[in-house]
Each structure stands twice: as structure tokens, then as C-alpha cells.
Tab-separated table of C-alpha atoms in Angstrom:
chain	number	residue	atom	x	y	z
A	123	MET	CA	44.479	-28.852	-33.606
A	124	GLU	CA	45.963	-27.264	-30.497
A	125	ARG	CA	47.556	-29.427	-27.783
A	126	VAL	CA	47.633	-28.300	-24.141
A	127	ASP	CA	48.190	-29.867	-20.722
A	128	ALA	CA	44.616	-29.775	-19.431
A	129	VAL	CA	41.071	-28.912	-20.485
A	130	ILE	CA	38.339	-28.034	-17.984
A	131	VAL	CA	34.728	-28.063	-19.209
A	132	GLY	CA	32.567	-25.891	-16.965
A	133	SER	CA	33.513	-23.117	-14.561
A	134	GLY	CA	31.800	-24.263	-11.397
A	135	GLN	CA	33.263	-24.095	-7.916
A	136	GLY	CA	35.499	-27.094	-8.593
A	137	GLY	CA	36.579	-26.290	-12.134
A	138	VAL	CA	37.719	-22.708	-11.544
A	139	PRO	CA	40.227	-23.321	-8.716
A	140	LEU	CA	41.488	-26.465	-10.460
A	141	ALA	CA	42.116	-24.541	-13.688
A	142	ALA	CA	43.776	-21.675	-11.805
A	143	ASP	CA	46.046	-23.980	-9.807
A	144	LEU	CA	47.141	-25.958	-12.843
A	145	ALA	CA	47.891	-22.767	-14.768
A	146	ALA	CA	49.757	-21.252	-11.825
A	147	ALA	CA	51.916	-24.395	-11.781
A	148	GLY	CA	52.986	-23.704	-15.357
A	149	LYS	CA	50.478	-25.902	-17.195
A	150	GLN	CA	48.708	-24.810	-20.349
A	151	VAL	CA	45.033	-24.863	-19.423
A	152	VAL	CA	41.940	-24.185	-21.504
A	153	LEU	CA	38.532	-23.764	-19.855
A	154	PHE	CA	35.257	-23.963	-21.805
A	155	GLU	CA	32.203	-22.155	-20.433
A	156	ARG	CA	28.945	-21.712	-22.346
A	157	ARG	CA	27.250	-19.400	-19.839
A	158	SER	CA	28.510	-17.098	-17.105
A	159	LEU	CA	31.770	-17.801	-15.331
A	160	GLY	CA	31.378	-19.150	-11.811
A	161	GLY	CA	28.747	-21.802	-12.448
A	162	SER	CA	25.456	-22.160	-10.617
A	163	CYS	CA	26.678	-20.997	-7.219
A	164	ILE	CA	27.651	-17.486	-8.206
A	165	ASN	CA	25.151	-16.883	-10.984
A	166	TYR	CA	21.965	-18.821	-10.165
A	167	GLY	CA	22.400	-20.368	-6.724
A	168	CYS	CA	24.188	-19.604	-3.467
A	169	THR	CA	25.287	-16.027	-4.065
A	170	PRO	CA	22.100	-14.434	-5.440
A	171	SER	CA	19.743	-16.574	-3.366
A	172	LYS	CA	21.399	-15.718	-0.059
A	173	ALA	CA	21.571	-12.024	-0.977
A	174	PHE	CA	17.852	-12.272	-1.795
A	175	LEU	CA	17.102	-14.023	1.487
A	176	ALA	CA	19.045	-11.420	3.444
A	177	ALA	CA	16.358	-8.912	2.477
A	178	ALA	CA	13.457	-11.343	2.794
A	179	HIS	CA	14.389	-12.573	6.253
A	180	ALA	CA	15.051	-9.018	7.461
A	181	ALA	CA	11.473	-8.184	6.484
A	182	GLY	CA	10.134	-11.363	8.062
A	183	ARG	CA	11.950	-10.814	11.339
A	184	ALA	CA	10.735	-7.230	11.531
A	185	ARG	CA	7.121	-8.364	11.209
A	186	GLN	CA	7.558	-11.200	13.708
A	187	ALA	CA	9.112	-8.827	16.240
A	188	ALA	CA	5.549	-8.006	17.277
A	189	ALA	CA	5.801	-10.992	19.619
A	190	LEU	CA	8.583	-9.113	21.415
A	191	GLY	CA	6.517	-5.937	21.677
A	192	ILE	CA	8.142	-4.276	18.674
A	193	HIS	CA	5.579	-3.214	16.076
A	194	ALA	CA	7.201	-2.285	12.796
A	195	GLU	CA	5.760	-1.102	9.517
A	196	VAL	CA	7.668	-2.888	6.756
A	197	ARG	CA	7.922	-1.315	3.298
A	198	VAL	CA	9.673	-3.448	0.677
A	199	ASP	CA	11.338	-1.892	-2.367
A	200	PHE	CA	11.489	-5.066	-4.442
A	201	ALA	CA	13.294	-3.412	-7.350
A	202	GLN	CA	16.039	-2.234	-5.002
A	203	VAL	CA	16.260	-5.668	-3.374
A	204	MET	CA	16.785	-7.358	-6.728
A	205	GLU	CA	19.212	-4.716	-7.985
A	206	ARG	CA	21.371	-5.353	-4.928
A	207	VAL	CA	21.181	-9.107	-5.558
A	208	ARG	CA	22.318	-8.678	-9.154
A	209	SER	CA	25.110	-6.280	-8.217
A	210	ILE	CA	26.576	-8.788	-5.761
A	211	ARG	CA	26.225	-11.574	-8.328
A	212	ASP	CA	27.967	-9.479	-10.978
A	213	ARG	CA	30.803	-8.525	-8.643
A	214	PHE	CA	31.456	-12.141	-7.733
A	215	ASN	CA	31.277	-13.141	-11.397
A	216	GLN	CA	33.871	-10.523	-12.313
A	217	GLY	CA	36.098	-11.818	-9.539
A	218	VAL	CA	36.086	-15.283	-11.103
A	219	GLU	CA	37.080	-13.870	-14.477
A	220	GLN	CA	39.907	-11.854	-12.942
A	221	ARG	CA	41.182	-14.923	-11.113
A	222	LEU	CA	41.332	-16.990	-14.282
A	223	VAL	CA	42.992	-14.220	-16.291
A	224	LYS	CA	45.581	-13.625	-13.562
A	225	ALA	CA	46.372	-17.353	-13.412
A	226	GLY	CA	46.852	-17.522	-17.173
A	227	VAL	CA	43.898	-19.763	-17.986
A	228	ARG	CA	42.618	-19.468	-21.545
A	229	VAL	CA	38.826	-19.173	-21.431
A	230	VAL	CA	36.750	-20.216	-24.435
A	231	ARG	CA	33.214	-18.794	-24.173
A	232	ALA	CA	31.483	-21.688	-25.876
A	233	GLU	CA	29.846	-25.048	-25.267
A	234	GLY	CA	32.539	-27.718	-25.203
A	235	ARG	CA	31.934	-31.200	-26.593
A	236	PHE	CA	34.049	-34.283	-27.190
A	237	SER	CA	35.439	-34.942	-30.649
A	238	ASP	CA	37.256	-37.991	-29.289
A	239	GLY	CA	38.643	-39.214	-25.983
A	240	GLN	CA	41.278	-36.471	-25.749
A	241	THR	CA	39.742	-33.605	-27.710
A	242	ILE	CA	37.215	-30.926	-26.754
A	243	THR	CA	35.734	-28.681	-29.439
A	244	GLY	CA	33.659	-25.525	-29.113
A	245	GLY	CA	33.442	-21.999	-30.478
A	246	GLY	CA	35.608	-22.883	-33.448
A	247	VAL	CA	38.377	-24.131	-31.140
A	248	SER	CA	39.590	-27.741	-30.908
A	249	VAL	CA	41.933	-28.595	-28.039
A	250	GLN	CA	43.605	-31.901	-27.248
A	251	ALA	CA	44.880	-32.739	-23.760
A	252	PRO	CA	45.931	-35.773	-21.713
A	253	LEU	CA	43.803	-34.456	-18.814
A	254	ILE	CA	40.138	-33.463	-19.241
A	255	VAL	CA	37.928	-32.580	-16.282
A	256	LEU	CA	34.141	-32.247	-16.549
A	257	ASN	CA	32.524	-29.770	-14.169
A	258	THR	CA	29.362	-28.903	-16.084
A	259	GLY	CA	26.883	-29.091	-13.200
A	260	THR	CA	23.117	-29.404	-13.437
A	261	SER	CA	20.097	-27.440	-14.681
A	262	PRO	CA	16.423	-27.231	-13.666
A	263	GLN	CA	14.375	-30.325	-14.473
A	264	LEU	CA	10.863	-29.444	-15.631
A	265	PRO	CA	8.164	-31.942	-14.642
A	266	GLU	CA	5.960	-33.673	-17.197
A	267	ILE	CA	2.981	-31.325	-17.021
A	268	PRO	CA	1.084	-30.806	-20.301
A	269	GLY	CA	1.804	-27.359	-21.709
A	270	LEU	CA	4.467	-26.437	-19.157
A	271	ARG	CA	7.272	-26.210	-21.696
A	272	GLU	CA	5.236	-23.857	-23.865
A	273	VAL	CA	4.763	-21.130	-21.236
A	274	PRO	CA	7.251	-18.740	-19.598
A	275	VAL	CA	8.163	-19.896	-16.107
A	276	LEU	CA	10.610	-18.937	-13.392
A	277	THR	CA	13.470	-21.257	-12.455
A	278	ASN	CA	16.622	-20.496	-10.518
A	279	LEU	CA	18.175	-19.512	-13.886
A	280	ASN	CA	16.006	-16.424	-14.357
A	281	PHE	CA	14.457	-15.843	-10.918
A	282	PHE	CA	16.963	-13.154	-9.967
A	283	ASP	CA	16.294	-11.140	-13.121
A	284	GLN	CA	12.874	-10.123	-11.778
A	285	LYS	CA	12.227	-6.434	-11.201
A	286	ASN	CA	8.590	-6.499	-10.052
A	287	LEU	CA	7.178	-8.469	-7.146
A	288	PRO	CA	4.395	-10.849	-8.281
A	289	GLU	CA	1.182	-10.291	-6.357
A	290	HIS	CA	0.501	-14.035	-6.372
A	291	THR	CA	3.158	-16.734	-6.879
A	292	ILE	CA	2.730	-20.474	-7.343
A	293	VAL	CA	5.769	-22.558	-6.423
A	294	LEU	CA	6.112	-26.115	-7.717
A	295	GLY	CA	8.446	-28.164	-5.534
A	296	GLY	CA	9.088	-28.596	-1.829
A	297	GLY	CA	12.860	-29.055	-1.947
A	298	TYR	CA	15.372	-26.521	-0.715
A	299	ILE	CA	15.184	-24.237	-3.780
A	300	GLY	CA	11.390	-24.041	-3.725
A	301	LEU	CA	11.293	-23.540	0.038
A	302	GLU	CA	13.959	-20.854	0.189
A	303	LEU	CA	12.716	-18.793	-2.745
A	304	GLY	CA	9.046	-19.371	-1.904
A	305	GLN	CA	9.427	-18.203	1.686
A	306	GLY	CA	11.564	-15.316	0.480
A	307	LEU	CA	8.846	-14.091	-1.900
A	308	ALA	CA	6.225	-14.429	0.811
A	309	ARG	CA	8.273	-12.391	3.273
A	310	LEU	CA	8.748	-9.701	0.642
A	311	GLY	CA	4.991	-9.449	0.116
A	312	SER	CA	3.842	-11.966	-2.517
A	313	LYS	CA	0.969	-14.320	-1.736
A	314	VAL	CA	2.549	-17.757	-2.170
A	315	HIS	CA	1.010	-21.166	-2.836
A	316	LEU	CA	3.473	-24.051	-2.680
A	317	VAL	CA	2.596	-27.312	-4.439
A	318	HIS	CA	4.541	-30.485	-3.642
A	319	ARG	CA	3.751	-33.980	-4.876
A	320	HIS	CA	5.102	-35.583	-1.704
A	321	ALA	CA	3.252	-35.691	1.588
A	322	HIS	CA	5.782	-33.552	3.422
A	323	LEU	CA	8.282	-30.802	2.685
A	324	LEU	CA	11.935	-31.711	2.216
A	325	ASN	CA	10.811	-35.287	1.756
A	326	SER	CA	14.381	-36.621	1.996
A	327	GLU	CA	14.475	-35.382	5.599
A	328	ALA	CA	12.649	-36.620	8.681
A	329	GLN	CA	8.954	-35.867	9.131
A	330	GLN	CA	9.784	-33.773	12.192
A	331	VAL	CA	11.760	-31.348	10.018
A	332	SER	CA	8.818	-30.962	7.656
A	333	ASP	CA	6.437	-30.336	10.531
A	334	VAL	CA	8.524	-27.427	11.822
A	335	LEU	CA	8.874	-25.873	8.377
A	336	ALA	CA	5.152	-26.282	7.704
A	337	GLU	CA	4.418	-24.337	10.892
A	338	ALA	CA	6.940	-21.648	9.924
A	339	PHE	CA	5.372	-21.309	6.490
A	340	HIS	CA	1.920	-21.084	8.048
A	341	ARG	CA	3.163	-18.136	10.099
A	342	ASP	CA	4.327	-16.515	6.852
A	343	ASN	CA	0.836	-16.985	5.354
A	344	ILE	CA	2.059	-19.506	2.757
A	345	ASP	CA	-0.545	-22.008	1.605
A	346	LEU	CA	0.805	-25.562	1.304
A	347	HIS	CA	-0.668	-28.109	-1.102
A	348	LEU	CA	1.036	-31.395	-0.219
A	349	GLY	CA	0.666	-34.840	-1.720
A	350	VAL	CA	-0.937	-33.482	-4.892
A	351	ARG	CA	0.044	-33.197	-8.541
A	352	VAL	CA	-0.765	-30.703	-11.275
A	353	ASP	CA	-3.285	-32.228	-13.704
A	354	GLN	CA	-3.743	-29.236	-15.994
A	355	LEU	CA	-2.052	-25.907	-16.605
A	356	HIS	CA	-3.394	-22.921	-18.519
A	357	TYR	CA	-1.682	-19.613	-19.240
A	358	GLU	CA	-3.540	-16.634	-20.621
A	359	GLN	CA	-2.884	-12.882	-20.476
A	360	GLY	CA	-0.134	-13.278	-17.919
A	361	ILE	CA	-2.145	-15.470	-15.531
A	362	TYR	CA	-1.345	-19.094	-14.688
A	363	THR	CA	-4.198	-21.409	-13.740
A	364	LEU	CA	-3.303	-24.776	-12.236
A	365	HIS	CA	-5.805	-27.568	-11.648
A	366	LEU	CA	-4.599	-29.917	-8.910
A	367	SER	CA	-5.343	-33.582	-8.355
A	368	ASP	CA	-7.264	-32.795	-5.143
A	369	GLY	CA	-9.781	-30.771	-7.145
A	370	SER	CA	-8.504	-27.337	-6.168
A	371	THR	CA	-7.518	-24.567	-8.580
A	372	LEU	CA	-4.723	-22.030	-8.143
A	373	THR	CA	-4.055	-18.813	-10.050
A	374	GLY	CA	-1.056	-16.516	-10.042
A	375	GLU	CA	1.014	-14.039	-12.007
A	376	ALA	CA	4.240	-16.026	-11.503
A	377	LEU	CA	5.048	-19.726	-11.623
A	378	LEU	CA	8.315	-20.858	-10.046
A	379	VAL	CA	9.345	-24.407	-10.995
A	380	ALA	CA	11.762	-26.057	-8.558
A	381	THR	CA	11.031	-29.759	-8.955
A	382	GLY	CA	14.499	-31.207	-9.403
A	383	ARG	CA	17.763	-31.063	-11.315
A	384	ARG	CA	19.178	-32.748	-14.400
A	385	PRO	CA	22.865	-33.148	-15.341
A	386	ASN	CA	24.360	-30.935	-18.034
A	387	THR	CA	25.652	-33.774	-20.209
A	388	ASP	CA	23.430	-33.616	-23.303
A	389	ALA	CA	25.810	-31.333	-25.194
A	390	LEU	CA	29.012	-33.194	-24.267
A	391	ASP	CA	28.590	-36.013	-26.810
A	392	ALA	CA	30.039	-38.291	-24.144
A	393	PRO	CA	29.831	-41.465	-26.306
A	394	ALA	CA	32.363	-39.929	-28.707
A	395	ALA	CA	34.930	-40.150	-25.911
A	396	GLY	CA	33.785	-43.425	-24.378
A	397	VAL	CA	32.479	-41.596	-21.311
A	398	GLU	CA	29.564	-43.588	-19.910
A	399	LEU	CA	26.502	-41.959	-18.349
A	400	ASP	CA	24.026	-43.531	-15.948
A	401	GLU	CA	20.301	-43.845	-16.704
A	402	GLN	CA	19.674	-40.286	-15.460
A	403	GLY	CA	22.475	-38.819	-17.555
A	404	TYR	CA	25.053	-38.320	-14.801
A	405	VAL	CA	28.694	-39.093	-15.601
A	406	LYS	CA	29.782	-42.422	-14.154
A	407	ILE	CA	32.907	-42.125	-12.007
A	408	ASP	CA	34.893	-44.379	-9.691
A	409	GLU	CA	35.999	-43.520	-6.152
A	410	GLN	CA	38.715	-41.242	-7.530
A	411	PHE	CA	36.611	-39.337	-10.089
A	412	ARG	CA	37.834	-41.325	-13.103
A	413	THR	CA	35.281	-41.727	-15.864
A	414	THR	CA	35.232	-44.734	-18.190
A	415	ALA	CA	37.564	-42.868	-20.592
A	416	PRO	CA	41.319	-42.725	-19.831
A	417	GLY	CA	42.466	-39.287	-18.696
A	418	VAL	CA	38.912	-37.943	-18.294
A	419	TYR	CA	37.613	-37.059	-14.831
A	420	ALA	CA	34.341	-35.563	-13.575
A	421	ILE	CA	33.683	-33.625	-10.365
A	422	GLY	CA	30.704	-31.942	-8.719
A	423	ASP	CA	27.037	-32.647	-9.258
A	424	VAL	CA	27.385	-33.628	-12.944
A	425	ALA	CA	29.057	-36.742	-11.546
A	426	GLY	CA	26.259	-37.387	-9.066
A	427	GLN	CA	28.094	-35.842	-6.142
A	428	PRO	CA	25.902	-34.044	-3.565
A	429	ALA	CA	24.776	-30.785	-5.184
A	430	PHE	CA	26.507	-28.340	-2.878
A	431	THR	CA	29.200	-25.784	-3.612
A	432	HIS	CA	31.368	-26.950	-0.727
A	433	VAL	CA	31.278	-30.501	-2.110
A	434	SER	CA	32.345	-29.349	-5.566
A	435	TRP	CA	35.150	-27.309	-4.032
A	436	GLU	CA	36.299	-30.277	-1.954
A	437	ASP	CA	36.127	-32.415	-5.101
A	438	TYR	CA	38.677	-30.023	-6.597
A	439	ARG	CA	40.937	-30.545	-3.586
A	440	ARG	CA	40.432	-34.279	-3.742
A	441	LEU	CA	41.211	-34.487	-7.445
A	442	THR	CA	44.255	-32.230	-7.060
A	443	ALA	CA	45.625	-34.630	-4.450
A	444	ILE	CA	44.785	-37.682	-6.574
A	445	LEU	CA	46.616	-36.238	-9.581
A	446	LYS	CA	49.653	-35.873	-7.314
A	447	GLY	CA	49.423	-39.536	-6.328
A	448	GLU	CA	47.793	-39.059	-2.939
A	449	ASP	CA	45.013	-41.275	-1.582
A	450	ARG	CA	41.789	-39.267	-1.653
A	451	ARG	CA	38.285	-40.522	-2.451
A	452	ARG	CA	34.987	-38.980	-3.482
A	453	ASP	CA	33.354	-39.403	-0.048
A	454	ASP	CA	36.271	-39.202	2.380
A	455	ARG	CA	34.968	-36.271	4.427
A	456	VAL	CA	31.955	-35.809	6.682
A	457	LEU	CA	29.097	-34.246	4.700
A	458	GLY	CA	27.159	-31.319	6.088
A	459	TYR	CA	24.630	-29.040	4.434
A	460	ALA	CA	21.939	-26.510	5.218
A	461	VAL	CA	18.608	-25.128	4.060
A	462	TYR	CA	18.291	-21.345	4.459
A	463	THR	CA	14.644	-21.123	5.327
A	464	GLU	CA	13.736	-19.552	8.621
A	465	PRO	CA	14.149	-21.467	10.801
A	466	GLN	CA	17.208	-22.925	9.089
A	467	VAL	CA	17.920	-26.620	8.742
A	468	GLY	CA	21.475	-27.702	9.493
A	469	ARG	CA	22.365	-31.318	8.739
A	470	VAL	CA	25.480	-33.429	9.112
A	471	GLY	CA	26.047	-37.157	8.733
A	472	PHE	CA	23.206	-39.656	9.152
A	473	THR	CA	19.688	-39.389	10.464
A	474	GLY	CA	18.657	-42.227	12.764
A	475	GLU	CA	16.867	-44.017	9.933
A	476	GLN	CA	19.801	-43.615	7.561
A	477	ALA	CA	22.238	-44.930	10.166
A	478	LYS	CA	20.125	-48.025	10.773
A	479	LYS	CA	20.016	-48.734	7.043
A	480	GLN	CA	23.813	-48.615	7.087
A	481	GLY	CA	23.846	-51.308	9.774
A	482	PHE	CA	24.595	-49.179	12.832
A	483	LYS	CA	23.034	-49.762	16.220
A	484	THR	CA	21.973	-46.307	17.249
A	485	ARG	CA	20.726	-44.057	19.989
A	486	ALA	CA	19.048	-40.747	19.262
A	487	VAL	CA	18.031	-37.834	21.470
A	488	THR	CA	16.057	-34.683	20.714
A	489	LEU	CA	15.977	-31.308	22.448
A	490	PRO	CA	13.152	-28.879	21.529
A	491	MET	CA	14.086	-25.234	21.033
A	492	THR	CA	11.525	-24.380	23.713
A	493	TYR	CA	14.005	-25.836	26.247
A	494	ILE	CA	16.837	-23.512	25.209
A	495	ALA	CA	17.156	-20.275	27.194
A	496	ARG	CA	18.566	-18.169	24.331
A	497	ALA	CA	15.801	-19.322	21.975
A	498	ILE	CA	13.119	-18.351	24.489
A	499	GLU	CA	14.736	-14.993	25.246
A	500	TRP	CA	15.098	-14.047	21.584
A	501	GLY	CA	11.762	-15.441	20.428
A	502	HIS	CA	13.281	-18.138	18.189
A	503	ASP	CA	11.757	-21.144	19.876
A	504	LEU	CA	10.486	-22.996	16.775
A	505	GLY	CA	12.561	-26.084	16.011
A	506	PHE	CA	14.676	-28.762	17.666
A	507	TYR	CA	18.156	-30.284	17.895
A	508	GLN	CA	18.647	-34.003	17.345
A	509	LEU	CA	21.767	-36.138	17.804
A	510	VAL	CA	22.381	-39.692	16.553
A	511	VAL	CA	25.194	-41.807	18.011
A	512	ASP	CA	26.578	-45.311	17.600
A	513	SER	CA	25.419	-47.244	20.669
A	514	GLU	CA	28.428	-49.580	20.452
A	515	THR	CA	31.259	-47.059	20.006
A	516	ASP	CA	29.593	-43.859	21.300
A	517	ARG	CA	30.789	-41.993	18.202
A	518	ILE	CA	28.583	-39.247	16.809
A	519	LEU	CA	26.951	-40.401	13.567
A	520	GLY	CA	24.870	-37.377	12.666
A	521	ALA	CA	22.803	-34.418	13.725
A	522	THR	CA	19.760	-32.488	12.567
A	523	LEU	CA	19.388	-28.936	13.805
A	524	VAL	CA	16.280	-26.916	12.978
A	525	GLY	CA	16.364	-23.422	14.384
A	526	TYR	CA	17.778	-19.935	14.217
A	527	GLU	CA	21.189	-19.907	12.433
A	528	ALA	CA	21.355	-23.706	12.513
A	529	ALA	CA	23.571	-23.588	9.407
A	530	GLU	CA	26.297	-21.968	11.503
A	531	LEU	CA	25.821	-24.123	14.575
A	532	VAL	CA	25.941	-27.465	12.763
A	533	HIS	CA	29.669	-26.968	12.131
A	534	VAL	CA	30.312	-27.792	15.791
A	535	LEU	CA	28.919	-31.284	15.193
A	536	LEU	CA	30.693	-31.563	11.838
A	537	ALA	CA	34.056	-30.868	13.485
A	538	HIS	CA	33.382	-33.411	16.227
A	539	MET	CA	32.484	-36.043	13.649
A	540	GLN	CA	35.518	-35.304	11.468
A	541	ALA	CA	37.685	-35.742	14.559
A	542	GLY	CA	35.939	-38.995	15.487
A	543	SER	CA	34.590	-37.626	18.774
A	544	SER	CA	32.326	-39.490	21.130
A	545	TRP	CA	29.181	-37.926	22.478
A	546	GLN	CA	30.869	-37.880	25.906
A	547	LEU	CA	33.438	-35.366	24.638
A	548	LEU	CA	30.649	-33.094	23.457
A	549	GLU	CA	28.808	-33.507	26.760
A	550	GLN	CA	31.923	-32.529	28.713
A	551	SER	CA	32.431	-29.326	26.729
A	552	VAL	CA	31.639	-26.087	28.567
A	553	HIS	CA	29.759	-23.852	26.133
A	554	ILE	CA	28.983	-20.200	26.789
A	555	HIS	CA	25.683	-19.201	28.416
A	556	PRO	CA	23.336	-18.009	27.054
A	557	THR	CA	23.923	-19.162	23.473
A	558	TYR	CA	22.291	-21.534	21.035
A	559	GLY	CA	25.530	-23.520	21.056
A	560	GLU	CA	25.154	-24.054	24.796
A	561	ALA	CA	22.354	-26.483	23.977
A	562	LEU	CA	24.656	-28.947	22.195
A	563	PRO	CA	26.301	-30.333	25.373
A	564	SER	CA	22.820	-30.325	26.912
A	565	LEU	CA	21.616	-32.388	23.956
A	566	ALA	CA	24.427	-34.911	24.426
A	567	ARG	CA	23.701	-34.979	28.149
A	568	LEU	CA	20.334	-36.587	27.371
A	569	LEU	CA	22.302	-39.744	26.515
A	570	THR	CA	23.688	-40.121	30.036
């Protein structure tokens, strides 16, 4: 039995910097990783998907430039697109390994599991430590469709290993993974059918967001099948046949399943350490990431935190401060996120409905993209900006931006909210003309 200062299980975007910092401070640190270093973000999520979308959206914009009088012939080399995606992924992955080696972290390439409350075992190695941090993330959740588990399907785990573009693709799921990858395939030349059991896309967002995305997908020749389920699935000679609850039938050479996530806790043997899980299998934590076992913490989406890289990274910063005795909590920063469809969805804080459920008295205003000079001039007039404020204090409570590069623009609202700004401060700001950002003071001005 080896004894060290800390054990990290999982090399996601919280676990890696935490391990590196602890090792750089002179601690003996062991990190267990059963797959590729860097977690979902680098290997199966942010990095490859955004490299993939860089090509897809370039193709889509070229085709849509016809509205500006520019008629382009687009030829997609899918094999080259995917080779570039994998090369970027591999380079980032190697960077993670180099960082850990340089910091002096011992990496065990094996699945780590609890032997007891202070011991992790895997790959023939057993390590005991007073500090154990779980950062094991999540994996694709396959829906309960008869026969689905017996056929080869695409998920975000293997999507980026493709070398040939499917002529027809069926996408199950209308969340951000299904929307991003589905639109990307369509823009690269695959005929895409998207099936979603809810009545609108991104069903956790407002209906207005779904309506804009549905129109965008229509322009990309994507067929939407909303509010339906898959009753039967057949797979023969490389062809998938899906029978839907509305009586329709779909066929395709590829089936992408993006219907949800499940926590990577099955292999941990959490009961052996006294680490409690909730009914969905997520690690239970308190406001400072403590599990129900002394000395064991959990960060990132395995602990039910919002499933975003920037959240996991901030969890690392939070936990680092907590271990030093500082007062940080799991939700002590304004949360923003984005969906990288085109148009993009940029979100921060509450929607109007969410704010009301939290007991706020609210005011909300909306500005269509068709009212924004830059959007009209550049032909990006699909979408809207919406602002929600507290009617009693005038503080900004949230914003939803749907439009070109909304993921960049939403940071303006995030910074205002983190600073506790009122909508009047935003309204008084002089933004540059003509820009998309110029519309934010105009949006706030609707409250006057």
C-alpha cells in the first residue's frame, strides 16, 4: 500500500489543474484515468466539436452568402475535415500529458475504484490519501429503445473518428450535442433527420429560442420530428430503419444518439467508501464539494454541477480556495453558457420564467435581430436579444441572446451581472456603431 498526499480520479478540466497545482506545491499526487487524458472536453466534447463546426459553419455561410449576391460552389472534403479535427484533439491531449508530467503528477492509466474511504485501487496500484477528489464526468445515456444497445451507433465518444460522410443521418435528441453535430453534418452535406421526444428543441430554453433554431434548421434542409418517440428500430446491412410514434419511418446510414448524459460512477464502488449517490447516480456533495465520506470531494458534472468545461474549471478554483480555508461555494459565480449552432445561443443567469420561480418580480424586454443595423448589413438577422431585470432593484437577472456570435457577446451581460450592475448602467454605455454589441444598450433602453 502506497501513501500519498492526494488522489485525483479523472482527468477532466477540473482534475488536471488541481493535480498539477498540488504537485507543483510539493504534494505527492496520483491521478487515475481510464481513457484519454483531458476528459470529455478535449477528447469528445468542446475541442473536437468546435473544430468540426468551424468547417461546417464555413460551408454553411458560403452557401447562404447567395442572399448577399455571392454565389459559391462548396466542395467538402470530409476526410480532411475530420483529420484536422483529430489532429487538434491529439495536440491538446498531448499538452495535458506534458503538463502533468512537468508538474510531477504520477498518472495511473487505469480505472480507479474505492477499496475504502481513503484508498483508490486500479491497474494493480493501491494508493491511500487523506484527500481524494472525484472528477470522473459523464457519458452518453442511451434511451430505452428495443434493440438499440445491440447495434453500432454514433455518440460523442466515437463521432469524431468518422472518415466518411453519411449520405443520410438520423439524430436522436434535440439538446445542444444533437443540435450542434446534426447541423454540422447537414452543412457538410449529409441529409439529416432530427428526432426529439419533446415538442420543441432545447426544451430547457424558452419556446422563442426553439422557434429561431427550427427556422435555421429548415434553411439547412434538416427535417425535424418533434414530440415523437421511436417505437421500433431495425438495423440490416448498414441501414437503420426507425418507426416513429407518429406513424412515419426514417432510414439512414448513420444513427447519432444524443439523448442525455449519465454520471461515471458505476465503476467507483462508492459504497465501499461511504460516498452516497443520488437516485440518478450523481455524487452527493454539499455547498463546498464535500461528499458524505470524510476527505473525499467531487467536482464537475459527476457531482451534478452544470455540464460545462468552464464550470468544472471554476470548481477546481473553488475547491483550491476551500482547501486553503477560504469561503467559496459551488454556485458563487454567475453562470453563462452557449450553444454553437448557427445562429448561436448565448445564455446567462435566469430567463423570465426562471426568475419568477425564484420569487423575483421581473421586467423583460426583447429586441429582434431585424432591428439591429449590423445584423441587417451582414445578413445575420435571424434571432433576438432578451434581457430580464429585477423590477424592484433594477439589477440584471439574466439574458438570452440568439444570433451571430452570441456566445461571445453574452460575456458583456455576464460581466455586468457579476459586478451587480443595474440595467441603467448598461443603457448609459456608449457602444461602437455598427456592431452587434451596440444593440445591448438599445435593448436596455426599451426599459425606460
